Short mmCIF file of C-alpha atoms (C1' of nucleotides) in Angstrom, two decimals:
data_model
loop_
_atom_site.label_atom_id
_atom_site.label_comp_id
_atom_site.label_asym_id
_atom_site.label_seq_id
_atom_site.Cartn_x
_atom_site.Cartn_y
_atom_site.Cartn_z
CA MET A 1 0.00 0.00 0.00
CA ILE A 2 1.12 3.54 -0.70
CA LYS A 3 1.63 5.43 2.52
CA TYR A 4 2.07 9.02 3.58
CA ALA A 5 5.75 9.66 3.02
CA LYS A 6 8.07 11.37 5.45
CA GLN A 7 5.55 11.68 8.25
CA SER A 8 6.27 10.82 11.85
CA ARG A 9 4.30 8.01 13.41
CA PHE A 10 3.55 7.90 17.09
CA ILE A 11 2.43 5.46 19.69
CA GLN A 12 -1.28 5.98 20.34
CA ALA A 13 -2.30 5.27 23.91
CA VAL A 14 -5.50 5.29 25.88
CA ASP A 15 -5.85 6.13 29.58
CA CYS A 16 -9.04 5.48 31.52
CA ILE A 17 -10.16 7.32 34.61
CA VAL A 18 -12.63 5.06 36.41
CA PHE A 19 -14.85 6.75 38.97
CA GLY A 20 -16.80 4.60 41.38
CA PHE A 21 -19.22 5.15 44.22
CA ASP A 22 -19.69 2.73 47.10
CA GLY A 23 -22.73 4.41 48.61
CA ASP A 24 -20.56 6.71 50.66
CA THR A 25 -17.53 8.12 48.88
CA LEU A 26 -16.56 8.95 45.32
CA LYS A 27 -13.47 6.98 44.42
CA ILE A 28 -11.05 6.40 41.60
CA LEU A 29 -9.59 3.09 40.48
CA LEU A 30 -5.82 2.83 40.06
CA ILE A 31 -3.44 0.02 39.24
CA GLN A 32 0.25 -0.49 39.61
CA ARG A 33 1.81 -0.06 36.22
CA GLY A 34 3.06 -3.32 34.78
CA PHE A 35 5.91 -2.15 32.57
CA GLU A 36 8.71 0.37 32.28
CA PRO A 37 9.05 3.27 32.63
CA GLU A 38 7.51 3.93 36.04
CA LYS A 39 6.80 0.21 36.53
CA GLY A 40 5.06 -0.43 39.83
CA LYS A 41 3.88 3.16 40.27
CA TRP A 42 0.19 3.96 40.68
CA SER A 43 -1.36 4.71 37.38
CA LEU A 44 -4.57 4.96 35.40
CA MET A 45 -5.69 2.00 33.34
CA GLY A 46 -3.68 2.60 30.22
CA GLY A 47 -2.48 0.80 27.15
CA PHE A 48 -1.69 1.07 23.48
CA VAL A 49 -4.06 1.18 20.56
CA GLN A 50 -3.60 -1.81 18.26
CA GLU A 51 -3.61 -1.91 14.46
CA ASN A 52 -7.07 -3.34 14.07
CA GLU A 53 -9.12 -1.47 16.65
CA SER A 54 -10.56 2.00 17.02
CA ILE A 55 -9.52 4.03 20.03
CA ASP A 56 -13.00 3.58 21.50
CA GLN A 57 -12.55 -0.17 21.18
CA ALA A 58 -9.07 0.09 22.65
CA SER A 59 -10.39 1.89 25.73
CA ASN A 60 -12.93 -0.86 26.32
CA ARG A 61 -10.41 -3.62 25.72
CA ILE A 62 -7.81 -2.10 28.01
CA LEU A 63 -10.30 -1.61 30.81
CA LYS A 64 -11.45 -5.17 30.45
CA GLN A 65 -7.91 -6.56 30.37
CA LEU A 66 -6.66 -4.64 33.37
CA THR A 67 -9.72 -4.79 35.58
CA GLY A 68 -12.12 -7.37 34.17
CA LEU A 69 -14.76 -4.65 33.90
CA ASP A 70 -16.88 -4.07 30.86
CA GLY A 71 -20.23 -2.67 29.84
CA MET A 72 -19.90 0.47 31.92
CA TYR A 73 -20.48 4.09 30.95
CA LEU A 74 -17.37 5.24 29.11
CA GLU A 75 -16.83 8.57 27.41
CA GLN A 76 -13.94 10.20 25.61
CA LEU A 77 -12.51 13.05 27.66
CA HIS A 78 -9.59 14.70 25.88
CA THR A 79 -6.46 13.88 23.93
CA PHE A 80 -3.11 14.76 25.45
CA GLY A 81 -0.35 15.28 22.96
CA ASP A 82 2.57 17.05 24.55
CA PRO A 83 5.70 15.71 22.86
CA HIS A 84 7.39 15.03 26.19
CA ARG A 85 4.47 13.64 28.18
CA ASP A 86 5.94 10.14 28.09
CA PRO A 87 9.72 10.23 28.58
CA MET A 88 10.22 6.88 26.88
CA GLU A 89 8.84 7.74 23.49
CA ARG A 90 6.49 10.21 21.87
CA THR A 91 3.04 8.99 22.80
CA VAL A 92 -0.32 10.61 22.21
CA SER A 93 -2.87 9.55 24.76
CA THR A 94 -6.63 9.83 24.56
CA ALA A 95 -8.19 9.88 28.02
CA TYR A 96 -11.59 8.36 28.73
CA PHE A 97 -13.62 8.41 31.88
CA ALA A 98 -15.86 5.66 33.19
CA LEU A 99 -18.55 5.65 35.87
CA ILE A 100 -19.44 2.53 37.80
CA ASP A 101 -21.11 1.25 40.92
CA ILE A 102 -18.25 -0.17 42.96
CA LEU A 103 -20.35 -2.79 44.71
CA LYS A 104 -22.03 -3.99 41.52
CA TYR A 105 -18.67 -4.59 39.86
CA GLU A 106 -16.94 -5.88 42.97
CA LYS A 107 -17.10 -9.52 41.91
CA GLN A 108 -16.27 -8.78 38.30
CA LEU A 109 -13.15 -6.88 39.33
CA ASN A 110 -10.08 -8.82 38.29
CA THR A 111 -7.19 -8.43 40.73
CA ASP A 112 -4.33 -9.55 38.47
CA TYR A 113 -3.02 -6.01 38.25
CA HIS A 114 -3.83 -5.17 41.89
CA PRO A 115 -6.38 -2.46 41.23
CA GLU A 116 -7.35 -0.36 44.23
CA TRP A 117 -10.04 2.19 44.89
CA PHE A 118 -8.78 5.49 46.27
CA SER A 119 -10.83 8.28 47.72
CA LEU A 120 -10.45 11.33 45.49
CA LYS A 121 -9.09 13.22 48.47
CA ARG A 122 -6.38 10.69 49.26
CA MET A 123 -4.95 9.68 45.94
CA PRO A 124 -1.32 8.83 45.37
CA LYS A 125 0.69 10.81 42.86
CA LEU A 126 0.28 9.49 39.35
CA ILE A 127 2.76 9.05 36.51
CA PHE A 128 3.32 11.36 33.55
CA ASP A 129 0.48 13.84 33.05
CA GLN A 130 -2.15 11.56 34.56
CA GLN A 131 -2.77 13.92 37.46
CA GLU A 132 -3.86 16.48 34.89
CA MET A 133 -6.12 13.93 33.24
CA VAL A 134 -7.79 13.17 36.55
CA GLU A 135 -8.32 16.85 37.31
CA LEU A 136 -9.93 17.37 33.94
CA ALA A 137 -12.10 14.28 34.40
CA LYS A 138 -13.29 15.49 37.80
CA ARG A 139 -14.22 18.84 36.32
CA ARG A 140 -15.96 17.20 33.38
CA VAL A 141 -18.04 14.96 35.63
CA ARG A 142 -19.07 17.86 37.86
CA TYR A 143 -19.90 19.91 34.81
CA LYS A 144 -21.85 17.26 33.00
CA ALA A 145 -23.66 15.96 36.07
CA ALA A 146 -25.12 19.41 36.69
CA LEU A 147 -27.03 19.12 33.43
CA HIS A 148 -27.32 15.45 32.57
CA PRO A 149 -28.25 12.41 34.64
CA ILE A 150 -24.85 10.70 34.46
CA LEU A 151 -24.53 10.08 38.17
CA PHE A 152 -27.10 7.29 37.96
CA GLU A 153 -24.31 5.31 36.32
CA LEU A 154 -22.60 5.24 39.69
CA LEU A 155 -25.56 3.66 41.47
CA PRO A 156 -27.07 0.18 41.47
CA SER A 157 -30.12 -0.30 39.29
CA ARG A 158 -32.28 0.03 42.39
CA PHE A 159 -31.45 2.95 44.66
CA THR A 160 -33.14 5.29 47.09
CA ILE A 161 -33.51 9.03 46.94
CA PRO A 162 -31.39 9.57 50.06
CA GLN A 163 -28.61 7.52 48.41
CA LEU A 164 -28.90 9.60 45.26
CA GLN A 165 -28.81 12.79 47.27
CA SER A 166 -25.72 11.76 49.16
CA LEU A 167 -24.05 11.04 45.82
CA TYR A 168 -24.86 14.53 44.53
CA GLU A 169 -23.70 15.99 47.80
CA SER A 170 -20.39 14.23 47.59
CA VAL A 171 -19.79 15.17 43.95
CA TYR A 172 -20.50 18.83 44.65
CA ASN A 173 -19.15 18.78 48.19
CA THR A 174 -22.22 20.57 49.47
CA SER A 175 -25.44 19.86 51.29
CA ILE A 176 -28.78 20.02 49.53
CA ASP A 177 -32.24 20.52 51.00
CA LYS A 178 -33.87 17.11 50.79
CA ARG A 179 -37.36 18.47 50.05
CA ASN A 180 -36.14 20.46 47.09
CA PHE A 181 -33.84 17.68 45.96
CA SER A 182 -36.58 15.10 45.77
CA LYS A 183 -38.92 17.52 44.02
CA ARG A 184 -36.26 18.34 41.44
CA ILE A 185 -35.32 14.73 40.81
CA LEU A 186 -38.88 13.46 40.63
CA ALA A 187 -39.81 16.33 38.30
CA THR A 188 -37.37 14.95 35.70
CA GLY A 189 -39.67 11.97 35.20
CA LEU A 190 -36.62 9.72 35.26
CA LEU A 191 -37.55 7.68 38.30
CA ILE A 192 -40.01 4.85 38.84
CA LYS A 193 -40.95 4.20 42.43
CA GLN A 194 -40.72 0.58 43.52
CA ALA A 195 -43.00 -1.13 46.00
CA ASP A 196 -40.27 -2.18 48.40
CA LYS A 197 -37.85 -0.38 50.61
CA ASP A 198 -34.19 -0.40 51.44
CA LYS A 199 -34.13 -1.01 55.18
CA SER A 200 -30.35 -0.90 55.54
CA GLY A 201 -30.04 2.83 56.08
CA SER A 202 -32.76 3.43 58.58
CA ARG A 203 -35.45 1.78 60.68
CA ARG A 204 -38.23 3.18 58.57
CA GLY A 205 -36.62 2.27 55.27
CA ALA A 206 -36.46 4.29 52.07
CA PHE A 207 -38.34 3.39 48.92
CA TYR A 208 -36.34 1.99 46.08
CA TYR A 209 -36.50 3.69 42.70
CA GLN A 210 -35.42 2.54 39.28
CA LEU A 211 -34.56 4.53 36.18
CA ASN A 212 -37.24 4.89 33.55
CA MET A 213 -34.93 3.90 30.71
CA GLN A 214 -37.22 5.33 28.03
CA ASN A 215 -37.08 8.77 29.58
CA TYR A 216 -33.45 8.36 30.52
CA TYR A 217 -32.34 7.93 26.93
CA ALA A 218 -34.81 10.51 25.63
CA LYS A 219 -33.75 13.22 28.05
CA PHE A 220 -30.10 12.38 28.39
CA GLN A 221 -28.92 15.08 26.02
CA ALA A 222 -31.34 17.73 27.22
CA PHE A 223 -30.52 20.28 29.90
CA LEU A 224 -31.99 19.20 33.22
CA ASN A 225 -31.90 21.06 36.49
CA LEU A 226 -30.27 18.57 38.79
CA ILE A 227 -28.55 20.71 41.35
CA PRO A 228 -29.36 23.98 43.11
CA ASN A 229 -27.95 27.25 41.79
CA PRO A 230 -26.27 25.85 38.69
CA THR A 231 -25.77 29.41 37.49
CA ASN A 232 -23.32 30.04 40.31
CA LEU A 233 -21.10 27.10 39.44
CA ILE A 234 -17.64 27.69 38.11
CA PHE A 235 -15.64 24.70 36.95
CA MET B 1 16.67 5.67 23.46
CA ILE B 2 14.80 2.58 24.59
CA LYS B 3 11.38 2.46 23.01
CA TYR B 4 8.17 0.59 23.53
CA ALA B 5 8.72 -2.68 21.71
CA LYS B 6 6.25 -4.29 19.34
CA GLN B 7 3.72 -1.50 19.40
CA SER B 8 2.08 -0.07 16.34
CA ARG B 9 2.74 3.54 15.53
CA PHE B 10 0.24 5.67 13.68
CA ILE B 11 0.07 8.89 11.81
CA GLN B 12 -1.38 11.54 14.09
CA ALA B 13 -3.42 14.15 12.26
CA VAL B 14 -5.31 17.28 13.16
CA ASP B 15 -8.44 18.59 11.44
CA CYS B 16 -9.82 22.04 12.09
CA ILE B 17 -13.43 23.10 11.66
CA VAL B 18 -13.42 26.88 11.27
CA PHE B 19 -16.74 28.62 11.84
CA GLY B 20 -17.13 32.19 10.74
CA PHE B 21 -19.83 34.83 10.83
CA ASP B 22 -20.08 37.69 8.36
CA GLY B 23 -22.85 39.59 10.13
CA ASP B 24 -25.47 37.58 8.36
CA THR B 25 -24.80 33.86 8.02
CA LEU B 26 -22.86 31.25 9.94
CA LYS B 27 -20.29 29.72 7.62
CA ILE B 28 -17.58 27.12 7.53
CA LEU B 29 -14.17 27.44 5.89
CA LEU B 30 -13.03 24.69 3.54
CA ILE B 31 -10.02 24.17 1.31
CA GLN B 32 -9.25 21.93 -1.59
CA ARG B 33 -7.05 19.17 -0.32
CA GLY B 34 -3.51 19.50 -1.60
CA PHE B 35 -2.36 15.87 -1.67
CA GLU B 36 -3.51 12.32 -2.31
CA PRO B 37 -5.78 10.63 -1.55
CA GLU B 38 -8.80 12.78 -2.39
CA LYS B 39 -6.56 15.54 -3.76
CA GLY B 40 -8.62 18.50 -4.93
CA LYS B 41 -11.69 17.56 -2.91
CA TRP B 42 -13.21 19.96 -0.40
CA SER B 43 -11.82 19.30 3.01
CA LEU B 44 -11.26 20.68 6.47
CA MET B 45 -7.94 22.29 7.29
CA GLY B 46 -5.93 19.22 8.14
CA GLY B 47 -2.37 18.11 8.53
CA PHE B 48 0.00 15.86 10.39
CA VAL B 49 1.46 16.32 13.83
CA GLN B 50 5.24 16.70 13.73
CA GLU B 51 7.85 15.21 16.06
CA ASN B 52 8.53 18.36 18.01
CA GLU B 53 5.10 19.85 18.54
CA SER B 54 2.08 19.13 20.70
CA ILE B 55 -1.22 18.48 18.98
CA ASP B 56 -2.48 21.86 20.18
CA GLN B 57 0.53 23.48 18.54
CA ALA B 58 -0.03 21.41 15.41
CA SER B 59 -3.61 22.64 15.11
CA ASN B 60 -2.47 26.24 15.31
CA ARG B 61 0.38 25.69 12.88
CA ILE B 62 -1.79 23.91 10.34
CA LEU B 63 -4.45 26.58 10.45
CA LYS B 64 -1.81 29.25 9.99
CA GLN B 65 -0.14 27.42 7.11
CA LEU B 66 -3.32 26.69 5.21
CA THR B 67 -5.21 29.90 5.80
CA GLY B 68 -2.84 32.49 7.22
CA LEU B 69 -5.07 32.78 10.25
CA ASP B 70 -3.86 32.75 13.80
CA GLY B 71 -4.80 34.00 17.24
CA MET B 72 -8.39 32.87 17.03
CA TYR B 73 -10.46 30.88 19.49
CA LEU B 74 -9.52 27.22 19.04
CA GLU B 75 -10.71 24.31 21.12
CA GLN B 76 -10.18 20.57 20.98
CA LEU B 77 -13.35 18.78 19.93
CA HIS B 78 -12.86 15.04 19.75
CA THR B 79 -10.41 12.42 18.54
CA PHE B 80 -11.47 10.13 15.74
CA GLY B 81 -9.71 6.80 15.66
CA ASP B 82 -11.54 4.37 13.46
CA PRO B 83 -8.88 2.14 11.88
CA HIS B 84 -10.29 2.68 8.40
CA ARG B 85 -11.14 6.35 8.52
CA ASP B 86 -8.28 7.20 6.17
CA PRO B 87 -8.02 4.62 3.37
CA MET B 88 -4.38 5.41 2.72
CA GLU B 89 -2.98 4.53 6.11
CA ARG B 90 -4.12 4.20 9.69
CA THR B 91 -4.43 7.78 10.91
CA VAL B 92 -5.81 9.06 14.18
CA SER B 93 -7.19 12.55 13.87
CA THR B 94 -7.92 15.04 16.60
CA ALA B 95 -10.53 17.56 15.52
CA TYR B 96 -10.51 21.16 16.71
CA PHE B 97 -13.01 23.89 16.12
CA ALA B 98 -12.28 27.57 15.66
CA LEU B 99 -14.52 30.62 15.78
CA ILE B 100 -13.71 33.78 13.89
CA ASP B 101 -15.14 36.98 12.54
CA ILE B 102 -14.97 36.52 8.78
CA LEU B 103 -14.60 40.23 8.01
CA LYS B 104 -11.90 40.79 10.62
CA TYR B 105 -9.78 38.02 9.16
CA GLU B 106 -10.61 38.74 5.54
CA LYS B 107 -7.31 40.44 4.84
CA GLN B 108 -5.29 37.95 6.81
CA LEU B 109 -6.80 35.05 4.87
CA ASN B 110 -4.17 33.47 2.69
CA THR B 111 -5.56 32.17 -0.59
CA ASP B 112 -2.73 29.80 -1.54
CA TYR B 113 -4.93 26.80 -0.83
CA HIS B 114 -8.10 28.42 -2.21
CA PRO B 115 -10.08 28.50 1.02
CA GLU B 116 -13.75 29.27 0.65
CA TRP B 117 -16.52 30.08 3.06
CA PHE B 118 -19.62 27.90 2.74
CA SER B 119 -22.96 28.44 4.34
CA LEU B 120 -23.62 25.55 6.73
CA LYS B 121 -26.73 24.75 4.75
CA ARG B 122 -24.95 24.52 1.40
CA MET B 123 -21.77 22.67 2.10
CA PRO B 124 -20.12 20.29 -0.30
CA LYS B 125 -19.54 16.69 0.75
CA LEU B 126 -16.31 16.29 2.64
CA ILE B 127 -13.69 13.57 2.59
CA PHE B 128 -13.28 10.67 5.01
CA ASP B 129 -15.24 11.15 8.23
CA GLN B 130 -15.06 14.94 8.09
CA GLN B 131 -18.81 15.27 7.69
CA GLU B 132 -19.16 13.59 11.06
CA MET B 133 -16.59 15.97 12.53
CA VAL B 134 -18.55 18.96 11.27
CA GLU B 135 -21.82 17.62 12.66
CA LEU B 136 -20.22 17.11 16.05
CA ALA B 137 -18.67 20.58 15.94
CA LYS B 138 -22.02 22.18 15.12
CA ARG B 139 -23.65 20.38 18.03
CA ARG B 140 -20.80 21.35 20.34
CA VAL B 141 -21.04 25.02 19.40
CA ARG B 142 -24.80 25.07 19.89
CA TYR B 143 -24.41 23.27 23.18
CA LYS B 144 -21.62 25.42 24.53
CA ALA B 145 -23.05 28.71 23.29
CA ALA B 146 -26.23 28.11 25.29
CA LEU B 147 -24.18 28.32 28.47
CA HIS B 148 -21.00 30.20 27.70
CA PRO B 149 -20.32 33.42 25.79
CA ILE B 150 -18.36 31.82 22.94
CA LEU B 151 -20.32 33.47 20.15
CA PHE B 152 -18.62 36.78 20.86
CA GLU B 153 -15.59 35.17 19.21
CA LEU B 154 -17.49 35.36 15.94
CA LEU B 155 -18.04 39.11 16.16
CA PRO B 156 -15.77 42.11 15.74
CA SER B 157 -14.50 43.68 18.94
CA ARG B 158 -17.17 46.34 18.57
CA PHE B 159 -20.65 45.07 17.81
CA THR B 160 -24.26 46.02 18.35
CA ILE B 161 -26.96 44.15 20.23
CA PRO B 162 -29.05 43.60 17.08
CA GLN B 163 -25.98 42.04 15.44
CA LEU B 164 -25.45 39.81 18.44
CA GLN B 165 -29.09 38.82 18.43
CA SER B 166 -29.05 37.92 14.76
CA LEU B 167 -26.01 35.73 15.45
CA TYR B 168 -27.83 33.86 18.23
CA GLU B 169 -30.86 33.56 16.00
CA SER B 170 -28.86 32.04 13.21
CA VAL B 171 -27.02 29.60 15.48
CA TYR B 172 -30.28 28.37 17.02
CA ASN B 173 -32.35 28.87 13.90
CA THR B 174 -35.05 30.67 15.86
CA SER B 175 -36.30 34.15 16.58
CA ILE B 176 -35.86 35.77 19.95
CA ASP B 177 -37.81 38.63 21.52
CA LYS B 178 -35.47 41.60 21.34
CA ARG B 179 -36.54 43.08 24.67
CA ASN B 180 -35.84 39.86 26.52
CA PHE B 181 -32.65 39.26 24.57
CA SER B 182 -31.12 42.58 25.46
CA LYS B 183 -32.11 42.21 29.10
CA ARG B 184 -30.56 38.77 29.29
CA ILE B 185 -27.36 39.80 27.59
CA LEU B 186 -26.93 43.03 29.55
CA ALA B 187 -27.64 41.15 32.79
CA THR B 188 -24.49 39.10 32.25
CA GLY B 189 -22.39 42.18 32.87
CA LEU B 190 -20.25 41.21 29.88
CA LEU B 191 -20.95 44.27 27.76
CA ILE B 192 -19.68 47.83 27.91
CA LYS B 193 -21.76 50.36 26.02
CA GLN B 194 -19.79 52.63 23.71
CA ALA B 195 -20.60 56.27 23.01
CA ASP B 196 -20.94 55.85 19.26
CA LYS B 197 -23.27 54.01 16.98
CA ASP B 198 -23.17 51.71 14.01
CA LYS B 199 -25.18 53.54 11.38
CA SER B 200 -24.83 50.90 8.70
CA GLY B 201 -27.84 48.82 9.65
CA SER B 202 -30.42 51.53 10.14
CA ARG B 203 -31.04 55.25 9.95
CA ARG B 204 -31.17 55.64 13.69
CA GLY B 205 -28.08 53.57 14.32
CA ALA B 206 -27.42 51.02 17.04
CA PHE B 207 -25.00 51.58 19.90
CA TYR B 208 -21.73 49.72 19.78
CA TYR B 209 -20.78 47.52 22.69
CA GLN B 210 -17.49 45.95 23.64
CA LEU B 211 -16.74 42.97 25.82
CA ASN B 212 -15.72 43.64 29.38
CA MET B 213 -12.71 41.33 29.21
CA GLN B 214 -12.38 41.12 33.00
CA ASN B 215 -15.87 39.75 33.35
CA TYR B 216 -15.56 37.73 30.17
CA TYR B 217 -12.67 35.70 31.49
CA ALA B 218 -14.12 35.53 34.98
CA LYS B 219 -17.50 34.25 33.90
CA PHE B 220 -16.46 32.22 30.90
CA GLN B 221 -16.62 28.89 32.70
CA ALA B 222 -19.79 29.67 34.64
CA PHE B 223 -23.27 28.76 33.47
CA LEU B 224 -24.96 31.78 31.95
CA ASN B 225 -28.47 31.99 30.61
CA LEU B 226 -27.92 33.17 27.09
CA ILE B 227 -30.89 31.81 25.21
CA PRO B 228 -34.57 31.32 26.00
CA ASN B 229 -35.83 27.95 27.24
CA PRO B 230 -32.44 26.25 27.48
CA THR B 231 -34.13 23.41 29.37
CA ASN B 232 -36.01 22.44 26.23
CA LEU B 233 -32.93 22.10 24.08
CA ILE B 234 -31.84 18.73 22.83
CA PHE B 235 -28.55 18.49 20.98
"C1'" DA C 1 -40.95 6.09 74.57
"C1'" DC C 2 -37.39 7.68 71.95
"C1'" DA C 3 -33.85 8.02 68.45
"C1'" DA C 4 -32.93 8.26 63.58
"C1'" DA C 5 -33.82 8.76 59.04
"C1'" DA C 6 -37.78 9.22 55.52
"C1'" DG C 7 -41.18 11.72 53.57
"C1'" DT C 8 -43.92 15.58 52.40
"C1'" DG C 9 -46.39 20.87 51.57
"C1'" DT C 10 -46.55 25.86 51.61
"C1'" DT C 11 -44.90 30.40 51.38
"C1'" DT C 12 -41.63 33.56 49.56
"C1'" DT C 13 -38.65 35.06 46.27
"C1'" DA C 14 -36.52 35.33 41.98
"C1'" DA C 15 -36.31 34.49 37.14
"C1'" DT C 16 -38.42 34.22 32.85
"C1'" DT C 17 -41.82 35.18 29.59
"C1'" DA C 18 -45.13 37.74 27.09
"C1'" DC C 19 -46.28 41.73 25.30
"C1'" DA C 20 -46.54 47.22 22.69
"C1'" DC C 21 -45.21 51.60 22.19
"C1'" DC C 22 -42.05 55.55 21.30
"C1'" DC C 23 -37.56 57.17 19.23
"C1'" DA C 24 -34.21 58.76 15.89
"C1'" DT C 25 -32.94 59.38 11.37
"C1'" DG C 26 -32.33 59.53 6.22
"C1'" DC C 27 -34.79 59.76 2.48
"C1'" DG D 1 -43.79 63.02 6.82
"C1'" DC D 2 -43.00 58.39 6.67
"C1'" DA D 3 -40.59 54.07 6.62
"C1'" DT D 4 -37.11 51.52 9.02
"C1'" DG D 5 -34.89 49.45 12.56
"C1'" DG D 6 -33.45 50.71 17.63
"C1'" DG D 7 -34.56 50.96 22.19
"C1'" DT D 8 -37.07 50.36 26.42
"C1'" DG D 9 -40.79 48.93 30.75
"C1'" DT D 10 -44.29 46.33 33.07
"C1'" DA D 11 -47.38 42.81 34.29
"C1'" DA D 12 -48.15 37.83 34.41
"C1'" DT D 13 -46.36 33.53 34.85
"C1'" DT D 14 -43.37 30.05 36.19
"C1'" DA D 15 -39.56 28.14 38.49
"C1'" DA D 16 -36.60 27.90 42.42
"C1'" DA D 17 -35.53 28.54 47.18
"C1'" DA D 18 -36.44 28.64 51.98
"C1'" DC D 19 -38.38 26.60 55.49
"C1'" DA D 20 -40.56 22.54 59.76
"C1'" DC D 21 -43.25 19.16 61.03
"C1'" DT D 22 -45.07 14.29 60.91
"C1'" DT D 23 -44.23 9.33 59.99
"C1'" DT D 24 -42.23 4.88 60.67
"C1'" DT D 25 -40.05 1.47 63.19
"C1'" DG D 26 -36.29 -1.03 65.80
"C1'" DT D 27 -34.55 -0.88 70.06
#
DNA sequence: ACAAAAGTGTTTTAATTACACCCATGC
DNA sequence: GCATGGGTGTAATTAAAACACTTTTGT
């Protein structure tokens, strides 16, 4: 095949920022890097794009290989292309972020590469420019979650409104009035009330809800009001 | 230098979608591709990332080389990595979009590569997956402009409120009540009224305004209400 | 009977929408 | 003097925010 002459060719990498929620704290999944340079250091789930796969496919494959996880929400974040970001060799990396329910994927999580969940507040230093990737991913999640119902991806398929509220509160590091929160959330038409309750959090129990998937897909791209005072947010 | 063994290396490209406004219509800048494959076909401003530059730098360089334009608003859009997107050779392309005032850059526009402005409604077919890039860029601009004051990048430094309104109307393909529009826009605190008027559009003339750059940078990342009924928008 | 979390309704305030007339000017 | 686009104010409506008490139930 004729090829583009005299052009440089680079390694194309993918790095995945996996956010998880365990019902209490927002966490990030890290592994110990399996090869040089920086072998053994805490790192994002990363790898190289192969000849026969798209970068979207590569991100899914790499996540699956390193953690056993698949089928989760995964979105392209940004491409990092500083010529010196990887000291070994020029590497362009496209970062993706994923959102999962830690408990749901607990059994699926493959421990070959010793993945660990870290609280966002107590993360180790990461290699290369991965700290920057994580900062951008955090901002993107906060930004997007103010308008779109992505945080449901962090919860089990059945969840309670108090659980949902505590998730929003931890993402925005704020406290929200529960009367207004439940009004706002129910007004989206995204939730279907279940007949039974989660009794683990209180004596009285809180009703379970499930997503109305029809409405979820239909309204996903629209602007929803999911948090108080969105106009005052700066990212 | 030791390198990553046995990994594929790909061409890394950049494609730029340049949106421009001439006071009347929202347009896109295209050139006739200067090399094979698809030589002579209408195309985005594209090129290859070099050894010594970041992809952000490459996007600026390529725009400058092909059009003479620099210093405009330029933002990374998305990275396209389908293995067959370029039939010649596996190429990963990072798309950027730019926003400029067509008239302001008219003199700076270099015609070596025969760039032409096309109305978004009457665009020729583009090569590879560039149509998809343009669609995504249009959606991104509409999305972002509903919340952030990016459309000012399409206007001269001095502009009138009717001009601004007609820009919003053409981006959202709608008509907006002028009383509400001017209230909304002035309420942002982004505009400084000038003493003189633009007499070109009417006998009476419309006052010029300029951006308050302090407030512009300060509020750029915040959520602003710039269009009516943002909650009803679907992108 | 009481502690602990769930659930709910109303008032107040703020934001958004709808709507119509006068103004300035060049011809 | 009239046609053309520019500029402005107010009332009505809707959405968001503030706020407190009752319910359930395990101990």
